[in-house]
Coordinates of C-alpha atoms in Angstrom, one line a residue:
D104 CA 0.0 0.0 0.0
A105 CA 1.1 3.5 -0.8
K106 CA 0.7 4.5 2.9
N107 CA 3.4 1.9 3.8
I108 CA 6.0 3.2 1.3
F109 CA 8.4 6.0 2.0
V110 CA 10.4 7.5 -0.9
G111 CA 13.6 9.0 0.4
G112 CA 15.7 9.4 -2.7
M113 CA 19.2 8.1 -3.6
P114 CA 21.6 8.9 -0.8
H115 CA 24.7 7.9 -2.8
F116 CA 23.8 10.6 -5.3
D117 CA 23.9 13.3 -2.6
H118 CA 27.5 14.0 -3.6
Y119 CA 26.3 14.6 -7.1
F120 CA 23.6 17.1 -6.3
K121 CA 25.4 19.0 -3.6
G122 CA 29.0 18.4 -4.2
H123 CA 31.5 20.7 -5.9
S124 CA 33.7 19.4 -8.6
T125 CA 37.5 19.5 -8.5
P126 CA 38.8 22.1 -11.0
R127 CA 39.2 20.5 -14.5
E128 CA 43.0 21.0 -14.8
Q129 CA 43.6 19.7 -11.3
F130 CA 41.5 16.6 -12.0
L131 CA 43.1 15.9 -15.3
H132 CA 46.5 16.0 -13.6
T133 CA 45.3 13.2 -11.2
I134 CA 44.5 10.9 -14.1
N135 CA 47.8 11.8 -15.9
L136 CA 46.2 13.9 -18.7
S137 CA 47.3 17.3 -19.8
A138 CA 45.0 20.3 -19.6
D139 CA 44.4 20.4 -23.3
M140 CA 43.0 16.8 -23.5
R141 CA 39.5 15.6 -23.5
F142 CA 38.5 12.1 -22.5
I143 CA 35.8 9.6 -23.2
L144 CA 34.7 7.3 -20.3
Y145 CA 34.2 3.7 -21.2
A146 CA 32.3 1.6 -18.6
P147 CA 32.7 -2.1 -19.2
I148 CA 29.8 -4.3 -18.3
G149 CA 32.0 -6.8 -16.4
S150 CA 33.3 -10.3 -16.9
T151 CA 30.3 -11.9 -15.2
F152 CA 27.9 -10.7 -17.9
S153 CA 30.1 -10.9 -21.0
D154 CA 33.4 -11.6 -22.5
S155 CA 33.1 -8.5 -24.8
D156 CA 34.8 -5.9 -22.7
W157 CA 38.4 -6.4 -23.9
D158 CA 37.2 -6.5 -27.5
M159 CA 35.5 -3.2 -27.1
I160 CA 38.4 -1.7 -25.2
D161 CA 40.7 -2.6 -28.1
L162 CA 38.2 -1.3 -30.7
L163 CA 37.9 2.1 -28.9
Y164 CA 41.7 2.4 -28.6
R165 CA 42.2 1.5 -32.3
L166 CA 39.6 4.0 -33.4
N167 CA 41.1 6.7 -31.3
S168 CA 44.7 5.9 -32.5
E169 CA 43.3 6.3 -36.0
K170 CA 42.0 9.8 -35.1
K171 CA 38.5 8.7 -35.8
F172 CA 37.4 10.7 -32.7
G173 CA 39.6 13.7 -33.5
E174 CA 42.7 15.2 -31.9
R175 CA 43.7 15.2 -28.2
I176 CA 41.2 12.6 -27.1
A177 CA 41.9 9.9 -24.5
I178 CA 39.9 6.8 -23.5
L179 CA 39.5 6.2 -19.8
V180 CA 38.3 2.7 -18.9
R181 CA 36.5 2.5 -15.5
F182 CA 36.0 -1.2 -14.5
P183 CA 33.0 -2.1 -12.4
P184 CA 33.7 -1.9 -8.7
N185 CA 32.0 -5.2 -7.9
D186 CA 34.0 -7.2 -10.5
F187 CA 37.5 -8.7 -11.0
I188 CA 40.0 -7.8 -13.7
D189 CA 41.7 -10.4 -15.7
Q190 CA 45.3 -9.5 -14.9
N191 CA 46.7 -11.3 -17.9
E192 CA 44.6 -9.3 -20.2
L193 CA 45.6 -6.1 -18.4
K194 CA 49.3 -6.9 -18.8
K195 CA 48.8 -7.2 -22.6
R196 CA 47.7 -3.6 -22.7
P197 CA 50.4 -1.5 -20.8
H198 CA 49.0 1.6 -22.7
L199 CA 45.6 1.3 -21.0
L200 CA 44.4 4.3 -19.0
Y201 CA 42.1 2.7 -16.5
E202 CA 40.6 2.9 -13.0
Y203 CA 39.6 -0.1 -10.8
P204 CA 37.5 1.5 -8.0
G205 CA 36.1 -0.2 -4.9
F206 CA 37.3 -2.5 -2.3
R207 CA 36.3 -6.2 -2.5
F208 CA 35.9 -8.2 0.7
S209 CA 35.2 -11.4 -1.2
T210 CA 36.7 -13.5 -4.0
V211 CA 33.2 -13.8 -5.5
R212 CA 31.9 -11.1 -7.9
G213 CA 29.3 -8.9 -6.1
G214 CA 29.6 -10.9 -2.9
D215 CA 30.8 -8.0 -0.7
W216 CA 32.3 -4.8 -1.9
D217 CA 32.2 -1.1 -1.1
M218 CA 33.4 2.3 -2.3
G219 CA 34.7 4.9 0.1
D220 CA 33.8 8.6 0.2
K221 CA 37.0 9.5 -1.7
E222 CA 36.1 7.1 -4.5
V223 CA 32.6 8.4 -4.8
R224 CA 33.9 12.0 -5.0
H225 CA 36.4 10.9 -7.7
L226 CA 33.6 9.3 -9.7
A227 CA 31.7 12.5 -9.5
D228 CA 34.7 14.5 -10.7
T229 CA 35.2 11.9 -13.5
L230 CA 31.6 12.4 -14.7
A231 CA 31.8 16.2 -14.3
H232 CA 34.8 16.4 -16.6
T233 CA 34.3 13.6 -19.1
A234 CA 33.2 14.5 -22.6
L235 CA 30.8 11.5 -22.9
V236 CA 30.1 8.0 -21.6
I237 CA 30.1 4.8 -23.6
G238 CA 28.9 1.4 -22.3
Y239 CA 26.4 -1.4 -22.4
T240 CA 23.4 -1.6 -20.0
S241 CA 24.7 0.0 -16.8
S242 CA 23.3 2.3 -14.1
I243 CA 26.2 4.6 -14.9
A244 CA 23.9 6.0 -17.6
V245 CA 21.9 7.5 -14.8
D246 CA 25.0 8.9 -13.2
A247 CA 26.0 10.4 -16.5
A248 CA 22.6 12.0 -17.0
V249 CA 22.8 13.7 -13.6
F250 CA 25.9 15.5 -15.0
D251 CA 24.2 16.1 -18.3
K252 CA 26.8 14.0 -20.1
P253 CA 26.0 12.3 -23.5
I254 CA 25.5 8.6 -23.3
I255 CA 26.2 6.0 -26.0
N256 CA 25.0 2.4 -25.6
I257 CA 26.8 -0.3 -27.6
Y258 CA 24.4 -2.5 -29.4
F259 CA 26.7 -4.7 -31.5
E260 CA 29.3 -7.4 -31.1
I261 CA 32.8 -7.4 -32.7
R262 CA 32.9 -11.2 -33.0
K263 CA 30.2 -13.8 -32.9
K264 CA 29.4 -15.6 -29.6
K265 CA 29.0 -19.3 -29.1
S266 CA 26.1 -18.5 -26.9
P267 CA 23.8 -15.5 -26.8
F268 CA 24.2 -15.4 -23.0
L269 CA 27.8 -14.4 -23.5
S270 CA 26.7 -11.3 -25.3
P271 CA 25.6 -8.2 -23.3
I272 CA 23.1 -7.2 -26.0
H273 CA 20.3 -9.3 -24.6
Y274 CA 20.4 -7.3 -21.3
Y275 CA 18.7 -4.4 -23.2
E276 CA 15.5 -6.4 -22.7
M277 CA 15.6 -6.0 -18.9
T278 CA 12.5 -4.1 -17.7
H279 CA 14.3 -1.6 -15.6
Y280 CA 16.8 -0.6 -18.3
K281 CA 14.0 -0.3 -20.8
K282 CA 12.3 2.3 -18.6
A283 CA 15.5 4.3 -18.4
F284 CA 16.2 4.0 -22.1
Q285 CA 12.7 4.9 -23.2
A286 CA 13.2 8.3 -21.5
G287 CA 15.5 9.1 -24.3
G288 CA 18.9 10.7 -23.9
T289 CA 20.8 7.6 -24.7
R290 CA 21.9 6.8 -28.3
L291 CA 22.3 3.2 -29.6
A292 CA 25.4 2.4 -31.7
R293 CA 24.5 -0.6 -33.8
D294 CA 27.8 -0.9 -35.5
E295 CA 31.3 0.6 -35.6
D296 CA 30.3 3.3 -38.0
E297 CA 27.4 4.4 -35.8
L298 CA 29.7 4.5 -32.8
V299 CA 32.1 6.8 -34.6
K300 CA 29.2 8.9 -35.8
W301 CA 27.7 9.5 -32.4
V302 CA 31.0 10.0 -30.6
N303 CA 31.9 12.8 -33.1
R304 CA 28.4 14.3 -33.0
Y305 CA 28.4 14.5 -29.2
L306 CA 31.9 15.9 -29.1
K307 CA 30.8 18.7 -31.3
E308 CA 27.3 19.1 -29.8
P309 CA 27.5 18.1 -26.1
A310 CA 24.1 19.8 -25.5
L311 CA 22.3 17.4 -27.9
D312 CA 19.6 15.4 -26.0
H313 CA 19.9 17.6 -23.0
E314 CA 16.2 17.6 -22.3
D315 CA 15.9 13.8 -22.6
R316 CA 18.8 13.4 -20.1
Q317 CA 16.9 15.7 -17.7
R318 CA 14.0 13.4 -18.1
I319 CA 16.1 10.4 -17.1
V320 CA 17.1 12.2 -13.9
R321 CA 13.5 13.1 -13.1
E322 CA 12.2 9.6 -13.6
Q323 CA 15.1 7.6 -12.1
C324 CA 16.1 9.9 -9.3
A325 CA 12.9 11.7 -8.5
I326 CA 14.4 13.7 -5.6
T327 CA 17.4 15.8 -6.4
D328 CA 17.9 18.1 -3.5
G329 CA 21.1 16.3 -2.2
T330 CA 19.6 15.5 1.2
S331 CA 18.3 12.0 0.7
G332 CA 20.7 10.5 3.3
E333 CA 19.5 13.0 5.9
R334 CA 15.8 12.4 4.9
I335 CA 16.1 8.6 5.2
G336 CA 18.0 8.8 8.5
K337 CA 15.3 11.1 9.9
F338 CA 12.6 8.8 8.8
I339 CA 14.2 5.9 10.5
L340 CA 14.7 7.7 13.7
D341 CA 11.1 9.1 13.7
Y342 CA 9.8 5.6 13.0
M343 CA 11.8 4.1 15.9
K344 CA 10.4 6.8 18.2
S345 CA 6.8 6.2 17.1

C-alpha cells in the first residue's frame, strides 16, 4: 500500500547534487592527462555478464589511434567496482588508461564490496569532466545523465558468440533498463560506424539530447535536493520513536 511506502531518494547521489567538482585542470592531472586533453569514459559491463569488454576496449583504442574521434582525445576505462579484472589481459595492454575502484571483501563477484567517500567523489569528478560516456546496460547511464553527459550504448558485437548469453546485447531487454532507455537521452550504436558517428556528434554538440537526459534524472532519481541520506535517516529515527 502507498501508505506503507516512504520515498527517500538516492543517498549515494547526494554527492552529485550538492558536491562541488574539482577544477578541471587539477582533476586531469590526477589521471595523468594534460589540460588540453578531452577524455571519453568507457564503462565495461564486467566479466560476469560478457566476454566482450576487452574486444570493445581494443576497438575504442584503435579508433582513437586512427584519429576517428579527432585530436587530443583519451579513452579512460572504468572497470566495475564489484567485478574482478583479468590481470593477464591487463598486462597485454600497458598503454591502457584505466581505473579499478572499490574494495572487494570477497573473492566472488558482487559478494561483498564497497566504495569509500573519496572514490565516490572521484567518480563525481570523472563524470563532471568527461566528454561523454560509452557502455552497455549500466546504471552509470543515470549517473552520466545527472551530470548532463552524453551517453552512447553499444548494441553490437565485434565477434560472434558461441552462446547469446555471452553477449551483453540481450540485457537491453531488462524491464528496468528499458524504462531508463525509453526516457531518451541515450543513443544506440548498432555498429562501428554508428559508434564513430555518435562520438563525433556528441563531441561537437554536447548539449544534444539535454532535455531527454533531464527526463532520465526526473524519472530515475525523483528527488534531487542532495539531502536523501538525511531524509532517510530522519525517517528511520522518527519511525523508531513512534
